Amino acid sequence: MKKIMLVFGTRPEAIKMAPLIKELEKRENIKTLVCVTAQHREMLDQVLDIFNIVPDYDLDIMKESQTLSYITSSILNKIDKIMKKESPDVVVVHGDTTTTFATSLAAFYNKIKIAHVEAGLRTYNKYSPYPEEINRQMVGLISDYNFAPTKLTANNLIEEGKDKGSIFITGNTAIDTLAYTIDEDYYDENIEWVGDSRLILLTVHRRENIGKAMEDIFEAVRKVLEKFEDIKVIYPLHKNPEVRKYAKKYFADLDRVKLIEPLDVVKFHNLINKSYLVMTDSGGIQEEAPALGKPVLVLRNETERKEGVESGTLRLLGTDKENIFKNTCEILENEKIYQKISSSKNPYGDGRASEKIADILQREDI
Ligand code: UD1
Ligand code: UDP
């Protein structure tokens, strides 16, 4: 029996690992263990509840305004004992968070094989996104099996000198998750509030945007609201207190903006599905929204989701307020442009990534 331990700690990792956990649990010759670091607490628990995942281990590390060094050192200290006790054949990590990096380092110290889901995404800019670009490059150095979502991400790894035999193109498990969450008849209080208006779904949380960039983004959104009376904005706030401070400063007084607590993933995915446009600095939403035919305005200077930009569904706007305002107006005003974007092809797979990854992890030579 092969023992596979999946480790994750934040909301997006959980959302994208959930279908893989479900898939591995179906396989008879695999023992699946789940360890959460709880780098996020409430936002992680929301996902665990929805998917009925009960972790075997919970490191429970989160504290308010935690630093990167704190996250790294507390995970390293706590997970080492678990790896020694369980001695799994493979540790599976996801993406580019500090949980991903610290867990991979601990697995390397214990000479346990590392499988990296969502491997090969790159901007090659050390500070953008920060610290995710370096997290994923460091994991890329020590990983044994690399599940790249697309050809482009696989090529990044090949060009970096990774062994071709260690790289598998699988699609992104985010698309698999949509099959669990999306219901075309879905209706709830948020959708009711939107009514006949056009909804802009907004999320902004990145560390590198906190401060001036966030203020510029929010000013641009305010200008859009002044110009278009049929627009409403829903912004589920990240739990980070810094993010909340800025959001409340810019939006608390506006009737057509709803600032709400983080939504569970079923509510959130269905809200994307009912939206007109998505404005975000998130990573995962750049994959989900194209699969649901929604244009995404990316509020970052760089994106590692270059396939989405090439396919036309993502527009990389940076954080300059005039540029954000101009591009948003163009899409809201021009039906032809809107239709062209929303009919672009989703480049992130066919919803069978978890199945492909589980097939590979099950192989005898792995
Ligand atoms: C983390 C990841 C980022 C990912 C994001 C997804 C790192 C360094 N960053 O960033 O890559 O895009 O998650 O959301 O790995 N908090 C709560 N409750 C929660 C979650 C967060 O109160 O459920 C608050 C805490 O005060 C915490 C702060 O948010 O200290 C920041 O959380 P942290 O995980 O350090 O950073 P994120 O910005 O969430
Ligand atoms: N998400 C959610 N509820 C929300 C906002 C986002 O479930 O209120 C989901 C979203 O669908 C995506 C993931 O959380 O799957 C993205 O998380 P986040 O933006 O925090 O992280 P990133 O993808 O930027 O790492």
Coordinates of N, CA and C in Angstrom, one line a residue, residues 98-302:
T98 N 3.6 29.9 1.2 CA 4.7 29.6 2.1 C 4.5 28.2 2.7
T99 N 3.2 27.8 2.9 CA 3.0 26.4 3.3 C 3.6 25.4 2.3
T100 N 3.4 25.7 1.0 CA 4.0 24.8 0.0 C 5.5 24.7 0.1
F101 N 6.1 25.8 0.2 CA 7.6 25.9 0.3 C 8.1 25.2 1.5
A102 N 7.6 25.6 2.7 CA 8.1 25.0 4.0 C 7.9 23.5 4.0
T103 N 6.7 23.1 3.5 CA 6.5 21.6 3.5 C 7.4 20.9 2.6
S104 N 7.7 21.4 1.5 CA 8.6 20.8 0.5 C 10.0 20.7 1.2
L105 N 10.4 21.8 1.8 CA 11.7 21.8 2.5 C 11.8 20.7 3.5
A106 N 10.8 20.6 4.3 CA 10.7 19.5 5.4 C 10.8 18.1 4.7
A107 N 10.1 18.0 3.6 CA 10.1 16.6 2.9 C 11.5 16.3 2.4
F108 N 12.1 17.4 1.9 CA 13.5 17.2 1.4 C 14.4 16.8 2.5
Y109 N 14.3 17.5 3.6 CA 15.2 17.2 4.8 C 15.0 15.7 5.2
N110 N 13.8 15.2 5.1 CA 13.5 13.8 5.5 C 13.6 12.8 4.3
K111 N 14.1 13.3 3.2 CA 14.3 12.5 2.0 C 13.0 11.8 1.5
I112 N 11.9 12.5 1.6 CA 10.7 12.0 1.1 C 10.4 12.6 -0.2
K113 N 9.9 11.8 -1.2 CA 9.6 12.3 -2.5 C 8.5 13.4 -2.5
I114 N 8.7 14.4 -3.3 CA 7.8 15.6 -3.4 C 7.1 15.6 -4.7
A115 N 5.8 15.7 -4.7 CA 5.0 15.9 -5.9 C 4.3 17.3 -5.8
H116 N 4.5 18.0 -6.9 CA 4.1 19.4 -6.9 C 2.9 19.6 -7.9
V117 N 1.8 19.9 -7.4 CA 0.6 20.1 -8.2 C 0.6 21.6 -8.6
E118 N 0.2 22.0 -9.8 CA 0.3 23.3 -10.3 C 1.7 23.8 -10.4
A119 N 2.5 23.0 -11.0 CA 4.0 23.3 -11.1 C 4.3 24.1 -12.4
G120 N 5.3 24.9 -12.3 CA 5.9 25.5 -13.5 C 5.3 26.9 -13.8
L121 N 4.5 27.4 -13.0 CA 4.0 28.8 -13.2 C 5.1 29.8 -12.9
R122 N 5.3 30.7 -13.7 CA 6.5 31.7 -13.5 C 6.2 33.1 -14.0
T123 N 6.7 34.1 -13.3 CA 6.8 35.4 -13.9 C 8.3 35.7 -14.1
Y124 N 9.2 35.0 -13.4 CA 10.6 35.3 -13.4 C 10.9 36.7 -12.8
N125 N 10.0 37.2 -12.1 CA 10.3 38.5 -11.3 C 10.2 38.1 -9.8
K126 N 11.4 38.3 -9.2 CA 11.5 37.9 -7.8 C 10.4 38.4 -6.9
Y127 N 10.0 39.7 -7.1 CA 9.1 40.3 -6.2 C 7.6 40.4 -6.7
S128 N 7.3 39.7 -7.8 CA 6.0 39.8 -8.3 C 5.5 38.5 -8.9
P129 N 4.6 37.8 -8.3 CA 4.0 38.1 -7.0 C 5.0 37.7 -5.9
Y130 N 4.8 38.4 -4.8 CA 5.7 38.3 -3.7 C 5.0 37.7 -2.5
P131 N 5.4 36.6 -1.9 CA 6.7 35.8 -2.1 C 6.5 34.6 -3.0
E132 N 5.3 34.6 -3.7 CA 4.9 33.3 -4.4 C 5.9 32.9 -5.5
E133 N 6.5 33.9 -6.2 CA 7.3 33.5 -7.4 C 8.5 32.7 -6.8
I134 N 9.1 33.1 -5.7 CA 10.3 32.4 -5.2 C 9.8 31.1 -4.5
N135 N 8.7 31.2 -3.8 CA 8.2 29.9 -3.2 C 8.1 28.8 -4.3
R136 N 7.5 29.1 -5.4 CA 7.3 28.0 -6.4 C 8.6 27.7 -7.1
Q137 N 9.5 28.7 -7.3 CA 10.8 28.3 -7.9 C 11.6 27.4 -7.0
M138 N 11.5 27.7 -5.7 CA 12.3 26.8 -4.8 C 11.7 25.4 -4.7
V139 N 10.4 25.3 -4.7 CA 9.8 24.0 -4.7 C 10.2 23.3 -6.0
G140 N 10.2 24.0 -7.1 CA 10.6 23.5 -8.4 C 12.0 22.8 -8.4
L141 N 12.9 23.4 -7.6 CA 14.2 22.9 -7.5 C 14.3 21.5 -6.8
I142 N 13.4 21.3 -5.9 CA 13.5 20.1 -5.1 C 12.4 19.0 -5.3
S143 N 11.5 19.4 -6.2 CA 10.4 18.4 -6.4 C 10.8 17.3 -7.3
D144 N 10.1 16.1 -7.1 CA 10.4 14.9 -7.8 C 9.4 14.7 -9.0
Y145 N 8.2 15.1 -8.7 CA 7.1 14.9 -9.8 C 6.4 16.2 -9.9
N146 N 6.3 16.7 -11.2 CA 5.8 18.0 -11.4 C 4.5 17.9 -12.3
F147 N 3.4 18.3 -11.7 CA 2.1 18.3 -12.4 C 1.9 19.7 -13.0
A148 N 2.2 19.9 -14.2 CA 2.1 21.2 -14.8 C 0.7 21.3 -15.4
P149 N 0.0 22.4 -15.2 CA -1.4 22.5 -15.7 C -1.4 22.6 -17.2
T150 N -0.4 23.2 -17.9 CA -0.5 23.5 -19.3 C 0.9 23.2 -19.9
K151 N 0.9 23.2 -21.3 CA 2.1 23.0 -22.0 C 3.2 24.1 -21.7
L152 N 2.6 25.4 -21.6 CA 3.5 26.5 -21.4 C 4.2 26.4 -20.0
T153 N 3.5 25.9 -19.0 CA 4.1 25.8 -17.7 C 5.1 24.6 -17.7
A154 N 4.8 23.5 -18.4 CA 5.7 22.4 -18.5 C 7.0 22.9 -19.2
N155 N 6.9 23.7 -20.3 CA 8.0 24.2 -21.0 C 8.9 25.0 -20.1
N156 N 8.3 25.8 -19.2 CA 9.2 26.6 -18.2 C 10.1 25.6 -17.5
L157 N 9.5 24.5 -17.0 CA 10.3 23.6 -16.2 C 11.4 22.9 -17.0
I158 N 11.1 22.6 -18.3 CA 12.1 22.0 -19.2 C 13.2 22.9 -19.4
E159 N 12.9 24.2 -19.6 CA 13.9 25.2 -19.9 C 14.8 25.4 -18.6
E160 N 14.2 25.2 -17.5 CA 15.0 25.3 -16.2 C 15.9 24.1 -16.0
G161 N 15.7 23.1 -16.9 CA 16.6 21.9 -16.7 C 16.0 20.7 -16.0
K162 N 14.7 20.8 -15.7 CA 14.1 19.7 -15.0 C 14.0 18.5 -15.9
D163 N 14.2 17.3 -15.3 CA 14.1 16.0 -16.1 C 12.7 15.9 -16.7
K164 N 12.7 15.7 -18.0 CA 11.4 15.6 -18.8 C 10.5 14.6 -18.2
G165 N 11.1 13.5 -17.7 CA 10.3 12.3 -17.2 C 9.6 12.7 -15.9
S166 N 10.0 13.8 -15.3 CA 9.3 14.2 -14.0 C 8.2 15.1 -14.2
I167 N 7.9 15.5 -15.5 CA 6.9 16.5 -15.8 C 5.7 15.9 -16.5
F168 N 4.5 16.2 -16.0 CA 3.3 15.7 -16.6 C 2.3 16.8 -16.8
I169 N 1.8 16.9 -18.0 CA 0.8 18.0 -18.2 C -0.6 17.4 -17.9
T170 N -1.3 18.1 -17.0 CA -2.5 17.5 -16.4 C -3.8 18.4 -16.5
G171 N -3.6 19.7 -16.8 CA -4.7 20.6 -16.6 C -4.7 21.0 -15.2
N172 N -5.5 22.0 -14.8 CA -5.6 22.5 -13.5 C -6.7 22.0 -12.7
T173 N -6.5 21.5 -11.5 CA -7.5 20.9 -10.7 C -8.6 21.9 -10.3
A174 N -8.3 23.2 -10.5 CA -9.4 24.2 -10.2 C -10.6 23.9 -11.1
I175 N -10.4 23.4 -12.3 CA -11.5 23.2 -13.2 C -12.3 22.0 -12.7
D176 N -11.6 21.0 -12.1 CA -12.3 19.8 -11.6 C -13.2 20.3 -10.5
T177 N -12.8 21.2 -9.7 CA -13.6 21.7 -8.5 C -14.9 22.3 -9.0
L178 N -14.9 23.0 -10.1 CA -16.1 23.6 -10.6 C -17.2 22.6 -10.8
A179 N -16.8 21.4 -11.2 CA -17.9 20.3 -11.4 C -18.6 20.0 -10.1
Y180 N -17.9 20.2 -9.0 CA -18.6 20.0 -7.7 C -19.5 21.2 -7.2
T181 N -19.1 22.4 -7.7 CA -19.7 23.6 -7.1 C -20.8 24.2 -8.0
I182 N -20.6 24.2 -9.3 CA -21.5 25.0 -10.1 C -22.9 24.4 -10.3
D183 N -23.9 25.2 -10.1 CA -25.3 24.7 -10.4 C -26.0 25.9 -11.1
E184 N -26.4 25.6 -12.3 CA -26.9 26.7 -13.2 C -28.2 27.3 -12.6
D185 N -28.9 26.5 -11.7 CA -30.1 27.1 -11.1 C -29.9 27.7 -9.7
Y186 N -28.6 27.9 -9.4 CA -28.2 28.4 -8.1 C -28.8 29.8 -7.8
Y187 N -29.3 30.0 -6.6 CA -29.8 31.4 -6.3 C -29.6 31.6 -4.8
D188 N -29.1 32.8 -4.5 CA -29.0 33.1 -3.0 C -29.2 34.6 -2.8
E189 N -28.9 35.0 -1.6 CA -29.2 36.4 -1.2 C -28.3 37.4 -2.0
N190 N -27.1 37.0 -2.4 CA -26.2 37.9 -3.1 C -26.8 38.1 -4.5
I191 N -27.2 37.0 -5.1 CA -27.7 37.1 -6.5 C -29.0 37.9 -6.5
E192 N -29.8 37.7 -5.4 CA -31.0 38.5 -5.3 C -30.7 40.0 -5.2
W193 N -29.7 40.4 -4.5 CA -29.3 41.8 -4.3 C -28.8 42.4 -5.6
V194 N -28.2 41.6 -6.5 CA -27.7 42.1 -7.8 C -28.9 42.5 -8.7
G195 N -29.9 41.7 -8.6 CA -31.1 42.0 -9.4 C -30.8 42.1 -10.9
D196 N -31.3 43.1 -11.5 CA -31.1 43.3 -13.0 C -29.8 44.1 -13.3
S197 N -29.0 44.5 -12.3 CA -27.8 45.2 -12.5 C -26.7 44.2 -13.1
R198 N -25.7 44.9 -13.6 CA -24.5 44.0 -14.0 C -23.6 44.0 -12.8
L199 N -23.1 42.8 -12.5 CA -22.3 42.6 -11.3 C -20.8 42.6 -11.7
I200 N -20.0 43.4 -11.0 CA -18.6 43.2 -11.0 C -18.2 42.5 -9.7
L201 N -17.6 41.4 -9.8 CA -17.2 40.7 -8.6 C -15.7 41.1 -8.4
L202 N -15.4 41.6 -7.2 CA -14.1 42.2 -7.0 C -13.4 41.4 -5.8
T203 N -12.2 41.0 -6.0 CA -11.4 40.5 -4.9 C -10.0 41.1 -5.0
V204 N -9.5 41.6 -3.9 CA -8.1 42.1 -3.9 C -7.5 41.7 -2.6
H205 N -6.3 41.1 -2.6 CA -5.7 40.7 -1.3 C -4.2 40.6 -1.3
R206 N -3.6 40.7 -2.5 CA -2.1 40.3 -2.5 C -1.3 41.2 -1.6
R207 N -0.3 40.6 -1.0 CA 0.7 41.3 -0.2 C 1.3 42.5 -0.9
E208 N 1.7 42.3 -2.2 CA 2.4 43.4 -2.9 C 1.4 44.6 -3.3
N209 N 0.1 44.3 -3.2 CA -0.8 45.4 -3.5 C -1.2 46.2 -2.3
I210 N -0.9 45.7 -1.1 CA -1.4 46.4 0.1 C -0.7 47.8 0.2
G211 N -1.4 48.9 0.3 CA -0.9 50.2 0.3 C -1.3 51.0 -0.9
K212 N -0.4 51.7 -1.5 CA -0.8 52.6 -2.6 C -1.5 51.9 -3.8
A213 N -1.0 50.7 -4.1 CA -1.6 50.0 -5.3 C -3.1 49.7 -5.0
M214 N -3.4 49.3 -3.8 CA -4.7 49.0 -3.4 C -5.6 50.2 -3.4
E215 N -5.1 51.4 -3.0 CA -5.8 52.6 -3.0 C -6.1 53.0 -4.4
D216 N -5.2 52.9 -5.3 CA -5.4 53.2 -6.7 C -6.5 52.3 -7.3
I217 N -6.4 51.0 -7.1 CA -7.4 50.1 -7.6 C -8.8 50.5 -7.1
F218 N -8.9 50.8 -5.8 CA -10.2 51.1 -5.3 C -10.8 52.4 -5.8
E219 N -9.9 53.4 -6.0 CA -10.3 54.7 -6.6 C -10.9 54.4 -8.0
A220 N -10.2 53.6 -8.8 CA -10.7 53.3 -10.2 C -12.0 52.6 -10.1
V221 N -12.2 51.7 -9.2 CA -13.6 51.0 -9.1 C -14.6 52.1 -8.7
R222 N -14.3 53.0 -7.8 CA -15.3 54.0 -7.5 C -15.7 54.9 -8.7
K223 N -14.7 55.2 -9.5 CA -15.0 56.0 -10.7 C -15.9 55.2 -11.7
V224 N -15.6 53.9 -11.8 CA -16.5 53.1 -12.7 C -17.9 53.1 -12.2
L225 N -18.1 53.0 -10.9 CA -19.4 53.1 -10.3 C -20.1 54.4 -10.5
E226 N -19.4 55.5 -10.5 CA -20.0 56.8 -10.7 C -20.4 56.9 -12.2
K227 N -19.7 56.3 -13.1 CA -20.0 56.4 -14.5 C -21.2 55.5 -14.9
F228 N -21.3 54.3 -14.4 CA -22.3 53.3 -14.8 C -23.3 53.1 -13.7
E229 N -24.5 53.5 -13.9 CA -25.5 53.4 -12.8 C -26.0 52.0 -12.7
D230 N -25.9 51.2 -13.8 CA -26.4 49.8 -13.7 C -25.4 48.8 -13.2
I231 N -24.3 49.3 -12.6 CA -23.2 48.4 -12.1 C -23.4 48.3 -10.6
K232 N -23.3 47.0 -10.1 CA -23.1 46.8 -8.7 C -21.8 46.0 -8.4
V233 N -21.2 46.2 -7.3 CA -20.0 45.5 -7.0 C -20.2 44.7 -5.7
I234 N -19.8 43.4 -5.8 CA -19.7 42.6 -4.5 C -18.2 42.3 -4.3
Y235 N -17.7 42.6 -3.1 CA -16.3 42.3 -2.7 C -16.3 41.5 -1.4
P236 N -16.1 40.2 -1.6 CA -15.9 39.3 -0.4 C -14.5 39.6 0.1
L237 N -14.5 40.1 1.3 CA -13.2 40.6 1.9 C -12.3 39.5 2.4
H238 N -11.1 39.5 2.0 CA -10.1 38.6 2.6 C -10.0 38.9 4.1
K239 N -9.7 37.9 4.9 CA -9.6 38.1 6.4 C -8.5 39.0 6.8
N240 N -7.5 39.2 6.0 CA -6.4 40.0 6.4 C -6.8 41.4 6.8
P241 N -6.5 41.8 8.1 CA -7.0 43.1 8.6 C -6.5 44.3 7.8
E242 N -5.3 44.2 7.2 CA -4.8 45.3 6.4 C -5.7 45.6 5.2
V243 N -6.1 44.5 4.5 CA -6.9 44.6 3.3 C -8.3 45.2 3.7
R244 N -8.8 44.8 4.8 CA -10.1 45.2 5.3 C -10.1 46.7 5.6
K245 N -9.0 47.2 6.1 CA -8.9 48.6 6.4 C -9.1 49.5 5.2
Y246 N -8.3 49.1 4.1 CA -8.4 49.9 2.9 C -9.8 49.8 2.2
A247 N -10.3 48.5 2.2 CA -11.6 48.3 1.5 C -12.7 49.2 2.2
K248 N -12.7 49.2 3.5 CA -13.7 49.9 4.2 C -13.6 51.4 4.0
K249 N -12.4 51.9 3.9 CA -12.1 53.3 3.7 C -12.7 53.7 2.4
Y250 N -12.6 52.9 1.3 CA -13.1 53.3 0.0 C -14.5 53.0 -0.3
F251 N -15.1 52.0 0.3 CA -16.4 51.5 -0.1 C -17.5 51.5 0.9
A252 N -17.2 51.8 2.2 CA -18.2 51.6 3.2 C -19.4 52.5 2.9
D253 N -19.2 53.6 2.3 CA -20.3 54.6 2.1 C -21.1 54.4 0.8
L254 N -20.8 53.4 0.0 CA -21.5 53.2 -1.3 C -22.6 52.2 -1.3
D255 N -23.8 52.6 -1.7 CA -24.9 51.7 -1.7 C -24.8 50.5 -2.7
R256 N -24.1 50.8 -3.9 CA -24.0 49.8 -4.9 C -22.8 48.9 -4.7
V257 N -22.2 49.0 -3.5 CA -21.0 48.1 -3.2 C -21.4 47.3 -2.0
K258 N -21.3 46.0 -2.1 CA -21.5 45.1 -0.9 C -20.2 44.5 -0.5
L259 N -19.8 44.9 0.7 CA -18.6 44.3 1.3 C -19.0 43.2 2.2
I260 N -18.6 42.0 1.9 CA -19.1 40.8 2.7 C -17.9 39.9 3.2
E261 N -18.2 39.1 4.1 CA -17.3 38.1 4.6 C -16.9 37.1 3.4
P262 N -15.7 36.4 3.6 CA -15.4 35.5 2.5 C -16.5 34.5 2.3
L263 N -16.8 34.2 1.1 CA -17.9 33.3 0.8 C -17.4 31.9 0.7
D264 N -18.2 30.9 1.1 CA -17.8 29.5 0.9 C -17.7 29.3 -0.6
V265 N -17.0 28.3 -1.0 CA -16.6 28.2 -2.4 C -17.8 27.9 -3.3
V266 N -18.8 27.3 -2.8 CA -20.0 27.0 -3.6 C -20.7 28.4 -3.9
K267 N -20.9 29.2 -2.9 CA -21.5 30.5 -3.1 C -20.6 31.3 -4.0
F268 N -19.3 31.3 -3.8 CA -18.4 32.1 -4.6 C -18.3 31.7 -6.1
H269 N -18.2 30.4 -6.3 CA -18.2 30.0 -7.7 C -19.5 30.3 -8.5
N270 N -20.6 30.2 -7.8 CA -21.9 30.5 -8.4 C -22.0 32.0 -8.6
L271 N -21.4 32.7 -7.8 CA -21.5 34.2 -7.9 C -20.6 34.6 -9.1
I272 N -19.5 34.0 -9.3 CA -18.7 34.2 -10.6 C -19.6 33.9 -11.8
N273 N -20.3 32.8 -11.7 CA -21.1 32.4 -12.8 C -22.3 33.4 -13.1
K274 N -22.7 34.2 -12.1 CA -23.8 35.1 -12.3 C -23.2 36.5 -12.5
S275 N -21.9 36.7 -12.5 CA -21.3 38.0 -12.6 C -21.2 38.4 -14.1
Y276 N -21.0 39.7 -14.3 CA -20.8 40.2 -15.7 C -19.3 40.3 -16.0
L277 N -18.5 40.6 -14.9 CA -17.1 40.9 -15.1 C -16.4 40.6 -13.7
V278 N -15.2 40.1 -13.8 CA -14.5 39.9 -12.5 C -13.2 40.8 -12.5
M279 N -13.0 41.5 -11.4 CA -11.8 42.3 -11.2 C -11.1 41.7 -10.0
T280 N -9.8 41.3 -10.2 CA -9.1 40.5 -9.2 C -7.6 40.6 -9.2
D281 N -7.0 40.4 -8.1 CA -5.5 40.2 -8.1 C -5.3 38.7 -7.7
S282 N -6.3 37.9 -7.6 CA -6.2 36.5 -7.1 C -5.5 35.7 -8.3
G283 N -4.9 34.6 -7.9 CA -4.4 33.7 -8.8 C -5.4 32.7 -9.4
G284 N -6.1 32.0 -8.4 CA -7.0 31.0 -8.8 C -8.2 31.5 -9.6
I285 N -8.7 32.7 -9.3 CA -9.8 33.2 -10.0 C -9.5 33.4 -11.4
Q286 N -8.3 33.7 -11.7 CA -7.9 33.8 -13.2 C -8.0 32.5 -13.9
E287 N -8.1 31.4 -13.2 CA -8.4 30.1 -13.9 C -9.8 29.8 -14.0
E288 N -10.5 30.1 -12.9 CA -11.9 29.7 -12.8 C -12.8 30.5 -13.7
A289 N -12.7 31.8 -13.6 CA -13.6 32.7 -14.4 C -13.6 32.4 -15.9
P290 N -12.4 32.2 -16.5 CA -12.4 31.9 -17.9 C -13.2 30.6 -18.2
A291 N -13.1 29.6 -17.3 CA -13.8 28.4 -17.5 C -15.3 28.6 -17.5
L292 N -15.7 29.7 -16.8 CA -17.2 30.1 -16.7 C -17.5 31.2 -17.7
G293 N -16.6 31.5 -18.6 CA -16.9 32.5 -19.7 C -17.0 33.9 -19.2
K294 N -16.3 34.2 -18.1 CA -16.3 35.6 -17.6 C -15.0 36.3 -17.8
P295 N -15.1 37.5 -18.4 CA -13.8 38.3 -18.6 C -13.2 38.6 -17.2
V296 N -11.9 38.6 -17.1 CA -11.2 38.9 -15.9 C -10.2 40.1 -16.1
L297 N -10.4 41.1 -15.3 CA -9.4 42.2 -15.3 C -8.4 42.0 -14.2
V298 N -7.2 41.7 -14.5 CA -6.2 41.3 -13.6 C -5.5 42.5 -13.0
L299 N -5.7 42.7 -11.7 CA -5.2 43.9 -11.0 C -3.8 43.7 -10.4
R300 N -2.9 43.3 -11.3 CA -1.5 43.0 -10.9 C -0.6 43.5 -12.1
N301 N 0.7 43.7 -11.8 CA 1.6 44.1 -12.9 C 2.0 42.9 -13.8
E302 N 2.0 41.7 -13.2 CA 2.4 40.6 -13.9 C 1.5 39.4 -13.6

